[in-house]
CSV table of N, CA and C in Angstrom, one decimal:
chain,number,residue,atom,x,y,z
A,146,UNK,N,0.8,-1.2,0.0
A,146,UNK,CA,0.0,0.0,0.0
A,146,UNK,C,0.9,1.2,0.0
A,147,UNK,N,0.5,2.2,-0.9
A,147,UNK,CA,1.3,3.4,-0.9
A,147,UNK,C,1.0,4.3,0.3
A,148,UNK,N,2.1,4.8,0.9
A,148,UNK,CA,2.0,5.6,2.1
A,148,UNK,C,1.4,7.0,1.7
A,149,UNK,N,0.3,7.4,2.4
A,149,UNK,CA,-0.3,8.6,2.1
A,149,UNK,C,0.6,9.8,2.6
A,150,UNK,N,0.5,10.9,1.8
A,150,UNK,CA,1.3,12.1,2.2
A,150,UNK,C,0.5,12.9,3.2
A,151,UNK,N,-0.8,12.5,3.4
A,151,UNK,CA,-1.7,13.3,4.2
A,151,UNK,C,-1.3,13.2,5.7
A,152,UNK,N,-1.3,14.4,6.4
A,152,UNK,CA,-1.0,14.4,7.8
A,152,UNK,C,-2.3,14.8,8.5
A,153,UNK,N,-2.3,14.4,9.8
A,153,UNK,CA,-3.4,14.8,10.7
A,153,UNK,C,-2.9,15.7,11.8
A,154,UNK,N,-3.3,16.9,11.8
A,154,UNK,CA,-2.7,17.9,12.7
A,154,UNK,C,-3.9,18.4,13.6
A,155,UNK,N,-3.7,18.4,14.9
A,155,UNK,CA,-4.7,18.9,15.8
A,155,UNK,C,-4.4,20.4,16.2
A,156,UNK,N,-5.4,21.2,16.0
A,156,UNK,CA,-5.2,22.6,16.4
A,156,UNK,C,-6.4,23.1,17.3
A,157,UNK,N,-6.2,24.2,18.0
A,157,UNK,CA,-7.2,24.7,18.9
A,157,UNK,C,-7.7,26.0,18.3
A,158,UNK,N,-9.0,26.1,18.0
A,158,UNK,CA,-9.5,27.4,17.5
A,158,UNK,C,-10.7,27.8,18.4
A,159,UNK,N,-10.7,28.9,19.0
A,159,UNK,CA,-11.8,29.4,19.8
A,159,UNK,C,-12.2,28.4,20.8
A,160,UNK,N,-11.2,27.9,21.5
A,160,UNK,CA,-11.4,26.9,22.6
A,160,UNK,C,-11.9,25.5,22.2
A,161,UNK,N,-11.8,25.2,21.0
A,161,UNK,CA,-12.3,23.9,20.5
A,161,UNK,C,-11.2,23.2,19.7
A,162,UNK,N,-11.1,21.9,19.8
A,162,UNK,CA,-10.0,21.2,19.0
A,162,UNK,C,-10.5,20.8,17.6
A,163,UNK,N,-9.7,20.9,16.6
A,163,UNK,CA,-10.0,20.5,15.3
A,163,UNK,C,-8.8,19.7,14.7
A,164,UNK,N,-9.2,18.6,14.0
A,164,UNK,CA,-8.1,17.8,13.4
A,164,UNK,C,-8.2,18.2,11.9
A,165,UNK,N,-7.0,18.7,11.4
A,165,UNK,CA,-6.9,19.1,10.1
A,165,UNK,C,-6.2,18.1,9.3
A,166,UNK,N,-6.8,17.6,8.2
A,166,UNK,CA,-6.2,16.5,7.4
A,166,UNK,C,-5.8,17.2,6.1
A,167,UNK,N,-4.5,17.0,5.8
A,167,UNK,CA,-4.0,17.6,4.5
A,167,UNK,C,-2.6,17.4,4.3
A,168,UNK,N,-2.1,18.1,3.3
A,168,UNK,CA,-0.7,17.8,2.9
A,168,UNK,C,0.3,18.9,3.4
A,169,UNK,N,-0.3,19.8,4.1
A,169,UNK,CA,0.5,21.0,4.6
A,169,UNK,C,1.3,20.5,5.8
A,170,UNK,N,2.4,21.2,6.1
A,170,UNK,CA,3.2,20.8,7.3
A,170,UNK,C,2.6,21.5,8.6
A,171,UNK,N,3.0,21.0,9.7
A,171,UNK,CA,2.4,21.5,11.0
A,171,UNK,C,2.6,23.0,11.2
A,172,UNK,N,3.7,23.5,10.8
A,172,UNK,CA,4.0,25.0,10.9
A,172,UNK,C,2.9,25.8,10.2
A,173,UNK,N,2.7,25.4,9.0
A,173,UNK,CA,1.7,26.1,8.1
A,173,UNK,C,0.3,26.0,8.7
A,174,UNK,N,-0.1,24.8,9.1
A,174,UNK,CA,-1.4,24.6,9.7
A,174,UNK,C,-1.6,25.4,11.0
A,175,UNK,N,-0.6,25.4,11.8
A,175,UNK,CA,-0.6,26.2,13.0
A,175,UNK,C,-0.8,27.7,12.7
A,176,UNK,N,-0.1,28.2,11.7
A,176,UNK,CA,-0.2,29.6,11.4
A,176,UNK,C,-1.6,29.9,10.9
A,177,UNK,N,-2.2,29.1,10.0
A,177,UNK,CA,-3.5,29.3,9.5
A,177,UNK,C,-4.5,29.3,10.7
A,178,UNK,N,-4.4,28.3,11.5
A,178,UNK,CA,-5.3,28.1,12.7
A,178,UNK,C,-5.3,29.3,13.6
A,179,UNK,N,-4.1,29.8,13.8
A,179,UNK,CA,-3.9,31.0,14.7
A,179,UNK,C,-4.5,32.2,14.0
A,180,UNK,N,-4.4,32.4,12.7
A,180,UNK,CA,-5.0,33.5,12.0
A,180,UNK,C,-6.5,33.5,12.1
A,181,UNK,N,-7.1,32.3,12.0
A,181,UNK,CA,-8.6,32.1,12.1
A,181,UNK,C,-9.0,32.4,13.6
A,182,UNK,N,-8.3,31.9,14.5
A,182,UNK,CA,-8.6,32.2,15.9
A,182,UNK,C,-8.6,33.7,16.2
A,183,UNK,N,-7.5,34.3,15.8
A,183,UNK,CA,-7.4,35.8,16.0
A,183,UNK,C,-8.6,36.6,15.4
A,184,UNK,N,-8.9,36.2,14.1
A,184,UNK,CA,-9.9,36.9,13.4
A,184,UNK,C,-11.3,36.7,14.1
A,185,UNK,N,-11.5,35.5,14.6
A,185,UNK,CA,-12.8,35.2,15.3
A,185,UNK,C,-12.9,36.1,16.6
A,186,UNK,N,-11.8,36.2,17.3
A,186,UNK,CA,-11.8,37.1,18.5
A,186,UNK,C,-11.9,38.5,18.2
A,187,UNK,N,-11.4,38.9,17.1
A,187,UNK,CA,-11.5,40.3,16.6
A,187,UNK,C,-12.9,40.6,16.2
A,188,UNK,N,-13.6,39.7,15.5
A,188,UNK,CA,-15.0,39.9,15.1
A,188,UNK,C,-15.9,39.9,16.3
A,189,UNK,N,-15.6,39.1,17.3
A,189,UNK,CA,-16.4,39.0,18.6
A,189,UNK,C,-16.4,40.4,19.3
A,190,UNK,N,-15.2,41.0,19.2
A,190,UNK,CA,-15.1,42.3,19.9
A,190,UNK,C,-16.2,43.3,19.4
A,191,UNK,N,-16.4,43.2,18.1
A,191,UNK,CA,-17.4,44.2,17.5
A,191,UNK,C,-18.8,43.6,17.5
A,192,UNK,N,-19.0,42.4,17.9
A,192,UNK,CA,-20.3,41.7,17.9
A,192,UNK,C,-20.5,40.9,19.1
A,193,UNK,N,-20.5,41.6,20.2
A,193,UNK,CA,-20.7,40.9,21.5
A,193,UNK,C,-22.1,40.2,21.5
A,194,UNK,N,-22.2,39.0,22.0
A,194,UNK,CA,-23.5,38.4,22.1
A,194,UNK,C,-23.8,37.4,20.9
A,195,UNK,N,-22.9,37.5,19.9
A,195,UNK,CA,-23.1,36.6,18.8
A,195,UNK,C,-22.7,35.2,19.2
A,196,UNK,N,-23.5,34.1,18.8
A,196,UNK,CA,-23.1,32.8,19.1
A,196,UNK,C,-21.8,32.4,18.2
A,197,UNK,N,-21.2,31.2,18.6
A,197,UNK,CA,-20.0,30.8,17.9
A,197,UNK,C,-20.2,30.5,16.5
A,198,UNK,N,-21.3,30.0,16.1
A,198,UNK,CA,-21.6,29.7,14.7
A,198,UNK,C,-21.6,30.9,13.9
A,199,UNK,N,-22.3,31.9,14.4
A,199,UNK,CA,-22.4,33.2,13.7
A,199,UNK,C,-21.0,33.9,13.5
A,200,UNK,N,-20.3,33.8,14.6
A,200,UNK,CA,-18.9,34.4,14.6
A,200,UNK,C,-18.1,33.6,13.5
A,201,UNK,N,-18.2,32.3,13.5
A,201,UNK,CA,-17.4,31.5,12.6
A,201,UNK,C,-17.8,31.8,11.2
A,202,UNK,N,-19.1,31.9,10.9
A,202,UNK,CA,-19.5,32.2,9.5
A,202,UNK,C,-19.0,33.6,9.1
A,203,UNK,N,-19.2,34.6,10.0
A,203,UNK,CA,-18.7,35.9,9.7
A,203,UNK,C,-17.2,36.0,9.5
A,204,UNK,N,-16.5,35.1,10.2
A,204,UNK,CA,-15.0,35.0,10.0
A,204,UNK,C,-14.7,34.5,8.6
A,205,UNK,N,-15.5,33.5,8.2
A,205,UNK,CA,-15.3,32.9,6.9
A,205,UNK,C,-15.6,33.9,5.8
A,206,UNK,N,-16.7,34.7,6.0
A,206,UNK,CA,-17.1,35.8,5.0
A,206,UNK,C,-15.9,36.8,4.9
A,207,UNK,N,-15.4,37.2,6.1
A,207,UNK,CA,-14.4,38.2,6.1
A,207,UNK,C,-13.1,37.7,5.4
A,208,UNK,N,-12.7,36.5,5.6
A,208,UNK,CA,-11.5,35.9,5.0
A,208,UNK,C,-11.8,35.7,3.5
A,209,UNK,N,-13.0,35.3,3.1
A,209,UNK,CA,-13.3,35.1,1.7
A,209,UNK,C,-13.3,36.4,1.0
A,210,UNK,N,-13.8,37.5,1.6
A,210,UNK,CA,-13.7,38.8,1.1
A,210,UNK,C,-12.3,39.2,0.8
A,211,UNK,N,-11.4,39.0,1.8
A,211,UNK,CA,-9.9,39.3,1.6
A,211,UNK,C,-9.4,38.5,0.4
A,212,UNK,N,-9.8,37.2,0.3
A,212,UNK,CA,-9.3,36.3,-0.7
A,212,UNK,C,-9.7,36.8,-2.1
A,213,UNK,N,-11.0,37.1,-2.2
A,213,UNK,CA,-11.5,37.6,-3.5
A,213,UNK,C,-10.8,38.8,-4.0
A,214,UNK,N,-10.6,39.8,-3.1
A,214,UNK,CA,-9.9,41.0,-3.4
A,214,UNK,C,-8.5,40.8,-3.8
A,215,UNK,N,-7.8,39.9,-3.0
A,215,UNK,CA,-6.4,39.6,-3.3
A,215,UNK,C,-6.3,38.9,-4.7
A,216,UNK,N,-7.2,38.1,-5.0
A,216,UNK,CA,-7.3,37.3,-6.3
A,216,UNK,C,-7.4,38.3,-7.4
A,217,UNK,N,-8.2,39.4,-7.2
A,217,UNK,CA,-8.3,40.4,-8.3
A,217,UNK,C,-7.0,41.1,-8.5
A,218,UNK,N,-6.4,41.5,-7.4
A,218,UNK,CA,-5.1,42.2,-7.4
A,218,UNK,C,-4.0,41.3,-8.1
A,219,UNK,N,-4.0,40.0,-7.8
A,219,UNK,CA,-3.1,39.1,-8.3
A,219,UNK,C,-3.3,38.9,-9.8
A,220,UNK,N,-4.6,38.8,-10.3
A,220,UNK,CA,-4.9,38.7,-11.7
A,220,UNK,C,-4.4,40.0,-12.4
A,221,UNK,N,-4.7,41.2,-11.8
A,221,UNK,CA,-4.3,42.4,-12.5
A,221,UNK,C,-2.8,42.5,-12.7
A,222,UNK,N,-2.0,42.0,-11.6
A,222,UNK,CA,-0.6,42.0,-11.7
A,222,UNK,C,-0.1,41.1,-12.8
A,223,UNK,N,-0.7,39.9,-12.8
A,223,UNK,CA,-0.3,38.9,-13.9
A,223,UNK,C,-0.6,39.5,-15.3
A,224,UNK,N,-1.8,40.1,-15.4
A,224,UNK,CA,-2.1,40.7,-16.7
A,224,UNK,C,-1.1,41.7,-17.2
A,225,UNK,N,-0.7,42.6,-16.2
A,225,UNK,CA,0.3,43.6,-16.5
A,225,UNK,C,1.6,43.1,-16.9
A,226,UNK,N,2.0,42.0,-16.3
A,226,UNK,CA,3.3,41.3,-16.7
A,226,UNK,C,3.2,40.7,-18.1
A,227,UNK,N,2.0,40.1,-18.4
A,227,UNK,CA,1.8,39.6,-19.7
A,227,UNK,C,1.9,40.7,-20.8
A,228,UNK,N,1.2,41.8,-20.5
A,228,UNK,CA,1.2,42.9,-21.4
A,228,UNK,C,2.7,43.4,-21.7
A,229,UNK,N,3.4,43.5,-20.6
A,229,UNK,CA,4.8,44.0,-20.7
A,229,UNK,C,5.6,43.0,-21.6
A,230,UNK,N,5.4,41.7,-21.4
A,230,UNK,CA,6.1,40.7,-22.2
A,230,UNK,C,5.8,40.8,-23.7
A,231,UNK,N,4.5,41.2,-24.0
A,231,UNK,CA,4.1,41.2,-25.4
A,231,UNK,C,4.6,42.5,-26.1
A,232,UNK,N,4.9,43.5,-25.3
A,232,UNK,CA,5.4,44.8,-25.9
A,232,UNK,C,6.9,44.8,-26.0
B,105,UNK,N,-24.4,66.0,9.9
B,105,UNK,CA,-23.8,64.7,10.1
B,105,UNK,C,-23.3,64.1,8.7
B,106,UNK,N,-22.1,63.7,8.7
B,106,UNK,CA,-21.6,63.1,7.4
B,106,UNK,C,-22.3,61.8,7.1
B,107,UNK,N,-22.7,61.6,5.9
B,107,UNK,CA,-23.4,60.4,5.5
B,107,UNK,C,-22.4,59.3,5.5
B,108,UNK,N,-22.6,58.2,6.1
B,108,UNK,CA,-21.7,57.1,6.1
B,108,UNK,C,-21.7,56.3,4.8
B,109,UNK,N,-20.6,55.8,4.3
B,109,UNK,CA,-20.5,55.1,3.1
B,109,UNK,C,-20.9,53.6,3.3
B,110,UNK,N,-21.1,53.3,4.6
B,110,UNK,CA,-21.3,51.9,4.9
B,110,UNK,C,-22.7,51.4,4.6
B,111,UNK,N,-22.8,50.3,4.0
B,111,UNK,CA,-24.1,49.7,3.6
B,111,UNK,C,-24.3,48.5,4.5
B,112,UNK,N,-25.6,48.2,4.6
B,112,UNK,CA,-26.0,47.0,5.4
B,112,UNK,C,-26.7,46.0,4.4
B,113,UNK,N,-26.1,44.9,4.2
B,113,UNK,CA,-26.6,44.0,3.2
B,113,UNK,C,-26.9,42.6,3.8
B,114,UNK,N,-28.1,42.1,3.6
B,114,UNK,CA,-28.5,40.8,4.2
B,114,UNK,C,-28.3,39.7,3.2
B,115,UNK,N,-27.6,38.7,3.7
B,115,UNK,CA,-27.3,37.5,2.9
B,115,UNK,C,-27.8,36.2,3.6
B,116,UNK,N,-27.9,35.1,2.9
B,116,UNK,CA,-28.3,33.9,3.5
B,116,UNK,C,-27.1,32.9,3.3
B,117,UNK,N,-26.6,32.4,4.4
B,117,UNK,CA,-25.5,31.4,4.3
B,117,UNK,C,-25.9,30.2,5.1
B,118,UNK,N,-25.9,29.1,4.5
B,118,UNK,CA,-26.2,27.8,5.2
B,118,UNK,C,-27.5,28.0,6.0
B,119,UNK,N,-28.5,28.5,5.3
B,119,UNK,CA,-29.9,28.6,5.9
B,119,UNK,C,-30.1,29.6,7.0
B,120,UNK,N,-29.1,30.5,7.2
B,120,UNK,CA,-29.3,31.5,8.2
B,120,UNK,C,-29.0,32.9,7.6
B,121,UNK,N,-29.7,33.9,8.1
B,121,UNK,CA,-29.5,35.2,7.6
B,121,UNK,C,-28.4,36.0,8.3
B,122,UNK,N,-27.6,36.7,7.6
B,122,UNK,CA,-26.5,37.5,8.2
B,122,UNK,C,-26.6,38.9,7.6
B,123,UNK,N,-26.4,39.9,8.4
B,123,UNK,CA,-26.3,41.3,7.9
B,123,UNK,C,-24.8,41.7,7.8
B,124,UNK,N,-24.4,42.0,6.7
B,124,UNK,CA,-23.0,42.4,6.5
B,124,UNK,C,-22.9,43.9,6.4
B,125,UNK,N,-22.1,44.5,7.3
B,125,UNK,CA,-21.9,45.9,7.2
B,125,UNK,C,-20.5,46.2,6.6
B,126,UNK,N,-20.5,47.1,5.6
B,126,UNK,CA,-19.2,47.3,5.0
B,126,UNK,C,-19.4,48.3,3.9
B,127,UNK,N,-18.3,48.5,3.2
B,127,UNK,CA,-18.3,49.5,2.1
B,127,UNK,C,-18.3,48.8,0.7
B,128,UNK,N,-18.5,47.5,0.7
B,128,UNK,CA,-18.6,46.8,-0.6
B,128,UNK,C,-20.0,47.0,-1.1
B,129,UNK,N,-20.1,46.8,-2.4
B,129,UNK,CA,-21.5,46.8,-3.0
B,129,UNK,C,-22.1,45.4,-2.9
B,130,UNK,N,-23.5,45.5,-3.2
B,130,UNK,CA,-24.3,44.3,-3.0
B,130,UNK,C,-23.8,43.1,-3.8
B,131,UNK,N,-23.4,43.4,-5.0
B,131,UNK,CA,-23.0,42.3,-6.0
B,131,UNK,C,-21.8,41.6,-5.4
B,132,UNK,N,-20.8,42.4,-4.9
B,132,UNK,CA,-19.6,41.8,-4.3
B,132,UNK,C,-19.9,40.9,-3.0
B,133,UNK,N,-20.8,41.5,-2.1
B,133,UNK,CA,-21.1,40.8,-0.9
B,133,UNK,C,-21.9,39.5,-1.2
B,134,UNK,N,-22.8,39.6,-2.2
B,134,UNK,CA,-23.5,38.4,-2.6
B,134,UNK,C,-22.6,37.3,-3.1
B,135,UNK,N,-21.6,37.7,-3.9
B,135,UNK,CA,-20.6,36.8,-4.5
B,135,UNK,C,-19.9,36.1,-3.3
B,136,UNK,N,-19.4,36.9,-2.4
B,136,UNK,CA,-18.6,36.4,-1.3
B,136,UNK,C,-19.4,35.4,-0.4
B,137,UNK,N,-20.7,35.8,-0.1
B,137,UNK,CA,-21.6,35.0,0.7
B,137,UNK,C,-21.9,33.7,0.0
B,138,UNK,N,-22.1,33.7,-1.3
B,138,UNK,CA,-22.3,32.5,-2.1
B,138,UNK,C,-21.1,31.5,-2.1
B,139,UNK,N,-19.9,32.1,-2.1
B,139,UNK,CA,-18.7,31.3,-2.1
B,139,UNK,C,-18.6,30.6,-0.7
B,140,UNK,N,-18.9,31.3,0.3
B,140,UNK,CA,-18.8,30.7,1.7
B,140,UNK,C,-19.9,29.6,1.8
B,141,UNK,N,-21.1,29.9,1.4
B,141,UNK,CA,-22.2,28.9,1.4
B,141,UNK,C,-21.8,27.6,0.7
B,142,UNK,N,-21.2,27.8,-0.5
B,142,UNK,CA,-20.8,26.6,-1.3
B,142,UNK,C,-19.7,25.8,-0.6
B,143,UNK,N,-18.7,26.6,-0.1
B,143,UNK,CA,-17.6,25.9,0.6
B,143,UNK,C,-18.1,25.1,1.8
B,144,UNK,N,-19.1,25.7,2.6
B,144,UNK,CA,-19.6,25.0,3.8
B,144,UNK,C,-20.3,23.7,3.3
B,145,UNK,N,-21.0,23.8,2.3
B,145,UNK,CA,-21.8,22.6,1.8
B,145,UNK,C,-20.8,21.5,1.3
B,146,UNK,N,-19.7,22.0,0.6
B,146,UNK,CA,-18.7,21.1,0.1
B,146,UNK,C,-18.0,20.4,1.3
B,147,UNK,N,-17.7,21.1,2.3
B,147,UNK,CA,-17.0,20.5,3.5
B,147,UNK,C,-17.9,19.6,4.2
B,148,UNK,N,-19.2,19.9,4.3
B,148,UNK,CA,-20.1,19.0,4.9
B,148,UNK,C,-20.2,17.6,4.2
B,149,UNK,N,-20.1,17.6,2.9
B,149,UNK,CA,-20.1,16.4,2.1
B,149,UNK,C,-19.0,15.4,2.7
B,150,UNK,N,-17.9,16.0,3.0
B,150,UNK,CA,-16.8,15.1,3.5
B,150,UNK,C,-16.8,14.9,5.0
B,151,UNK,N,-17.7,15.6,5.7
B,151,UNK,CA,-17.7,15.5,7.2
B,151,UNK,C,-19.2,15.5,7.7
B,152,UNK,N,-19.9,14.5,7.2
B,152,UNK,CA,-21.3,14.3,7.7
B,152,UNK,C,-21.3,14.2,9.2
B,153,UNK,N,-22.3,14.8,9.8
B,153,UNK,CA,-22.5,14.7,11.2
B,153,UNK,C,-21.8,15.8,12.0
B,154,UNK,N,-21.0,16.7,11.3
B,154,UNK,CA,-20.4,17.8,12.0
B,154,UNK,C,-21.4,18.9,12.3
B,155,UNK,N,-21.4,19.5,13.4
B,155,UNK,CA,-22.3,20.6,13.7
B,155,UNK,C,-21.9,21.9,12.8
B,156,UNK,N,-22.9,22.8,12.8
B,156,UNK,CA,-22.7,24.0,11.9
B,156,UNK,C,-21.4,24.8,12.4
B,157,UNK,N,-21.2,24.9,13.7
B,157,UNK,CA,-20.0,25.7,14.1
B,157,UNK,C,-18.8,25.1,13.6
B,158,UNK,N,-18.7,23.8,13.8
B,158,UNK,CA,-17.5,23.0,13.3
B,158,UNK,C,-17.3,23.2,11.8
B,159,UNK,N,-18.4,23.1,11.0
B,159,UNK,CA,-18.3,23.3,9.6
B,159,UNK,C,-17.9,24.7,9.2
B,160,UNK,N,-18.4,25.7,10.0
B,160,UNK,CA,-18.1,27.1,9.7
B,160,UNK,C,-16.6,27.4,10.0
B,161,UNK,N,-16.1,26.8,11.1
B,161,UNK,CA,-14.7,27.1,11.5
B,161,UNK,C,-13.8,26.4,10.4
B,162,UNK,N,-14.1,25.2,10.0
B,162,UNK,CA,-13.3,24.5,9.0
B,162,UNK,C,-13.4,25.2,7.7
B,163,UNK,N,-14.5,25.8,7.4
B,163,UNK,CA,-14.6,26.6,6.2
B,163,UNK,C,-13.6,27.8,6.3
B,164,UNK,N,-13.6,28.5,7.4
B,164,UNK,CA,-12.7,29.6,7.6
B,164,UNK,C,-11.3,29.2,7.5
B,165,UNK,N,-10.9,28.0,8.1
B,165,UNK,CA,-9.6,27.5,8.0
B,165,UNK,C,-9.2,27.2,6.5
B,166,UNK,N,-10.1,26.6,5.8
B,166,UNK,CA,-9.9,26.3,4.4
B,166,UNK,C,-9.6,27.6,3.6
B,167,UNK,N,-10.5,28.6,3.8
B,167,UNK,CA,-10.3,29.8,3.0
B,167,UNK,C,-9.0,30.6,3.4
B,168,UNK,N,-8.7,30.5,4.7
B,168,UNK,CA,-7.5,31.2,5.2
B,168,UNK,C,-6.3,30.5,4.6
B,169,UNK,N,-6.4,29.2,4.5
B,169,UNK,CA,-5.3,28.5,3.9
B,169,UNK,C,-5.1,28.9,2.4
B,170,UNK,N,-6.2,29.0,1.7
B,170,UNK,CA,-6.1,29.5,0.3
B,170,UNK,C,-5.5,30.9,0.3
B,171,UNK,N,-6.0,31.8,1.3
B,171,UNK,CA,-5.5,33.2,1.3
B,171,UNK,C,-4.0,33.3,1.5
B,172,UNK,N,-3.5,32.5,2.5
B,172,UNK,CA,-2.1,32.6,2.9
B,172,UNK,C,-1.2,32.1,1.7
B,173,UNK,N,-1.7,31.1,1.0
B,173,UNK,CA,-0.9,30.5,-0.1
B,173,UNK,C,-0.9,31.5,-1.3
B,174,UNK,N,-2.1,32.2,-1.5
B,174,UNK,CA,-2.2,33.2,-2.6
B,174,UNK,C,-1.3,34.4,-2.3
B,175,UNK,N,-1.3,34.7,-1.0
B,175,UNK,CA,-0.5,35.9,-0.6
B,175,UNK,C,1.0,35.6,-0.9
B,176,UNK,N,1.4,34.4,-0.6
B,176,UNK,CA,2.8,34.0,-0.9
B,176,UNK,C,3.1,34.1,-2.4
B,177,UNK,N,2.2,33.6,-3.2
B,177,UNK,CA,2.3,33.7,-4.7
B,177,UNK,C,2.4,35.1,-5.1
B,178,UNK,N,1.5,36.0,-4.5
B,178,UNK,CA,1.4,37.4,-4.9
B,178,UNK,C,2.7,38.1,-4.5
B,179,UNK,N,3.3,37.8,-3.3
B,179,UNK,CA,4.5,38.4,-2.9
B,179,UNK,C,5.7,38.0,-3.8
B,180,UNK,N,5.7,36.7,-4.2
B,180,UNK,CA,6.7,36.2,-5.1
B,180,UNK,C,6.7,36.9,-6.5
B,181,UNK,N,5.5,37.1,-7.0
B,181,UNK,CA,5.3,37.8,-8.3
B,181,UNK,C,5.7,39.3,-8.2
B,182,UNK,N,5.4,39.9,-7.1
B,182,UNK,CA,5.8,41.3,-6.9
B,182,UNK,C,7.3,41.4,-6.8
B,183,UNK,N,7.9,40.5,-6.0
B,183,UNK,CA,9.4,40.5,-5.9
B,183,UNK,C,10.1,40.3,-7.3
B,184,UNK,N,9.5,39.4,-8.1
B,184,UNK,CA,10.1,39.2,-9.4
B,184,UNK,C,10.0,40.4,-10.3
B,185,UNK,N,8.9,41.1,-10.2
B,185,UNK,CA,8.8,42.4,-10.9
B,185,UNK,C,9.8,43.4,-10.5
B,186,UNK,N,10.0,43.5,-9.2
B,186,UNK,CA,10.9,44.5,-8.6
B,186,UNK,C,12.3,44.1,-9.1
B,187,UNK,N,12.7,42.8,-9.1
B,187,UNK,CA,14.0,42.4,-9.6
B,187,UNK,C,14.2,42.8,-11.0
B,188,UNK,N,13.2,42.5,-11.8
B,188,UNK,CA,13.2,42.9,-13.3
B,188,UNK,C,13.5,44.3,-13.5
B,189,UNK,N,12.8,45.1,-12.7
B,189,UNK,CA,12.9,46.6,-12.8
B,189,UNK,C,14.3,47.1,-12.4
B,190,UNK,N,14.9,46.4,-11.4
B,190,UNK,CA,16.3,46.8,-11.0
B,190,UNK,C,17.4,46.4,-12.0
B,191,UNK,N,17.1,45.4,-12.8
B,191,UNK,CA,18.1,44.9,-13.7
B,191,UNK,C,18.0,45.6,-15.1
């Protein structure tokens, strides 16, 4: 049987444990989990009384928003490189 | 009083309503909310029986992972442009 490259890493986010299965190393997963934990606590500051599900969904929305915007910037940068190469 | 640029847009994610306050337009917020909803449903497929909080946190982890990786790619691209300009 081929050995799988997938690792199982346990992290703590907002006082709850999660097992992350993937091909990333522990350092990367810890970094990502910490960023999510921080963002949830930051959003809670502005939304006292929200339950954890609501906080987690709003965190996901927040990060997705950042992702979509960065993706647009990335595409613009790539297009400008392409244009430069053609000229 | 100065009129605020902030809008309040209501979206539905995983069968629950959320009011998003921000400076983005409705089209952008709807896109982001749909992406989060899709991602949550995709993660549920592989994790039947998880509660909504767990699904939402794992969704946030997933998107943050994509964000961190894209940020690295973006920085690499920017560095390569800077190097080209210097040479």
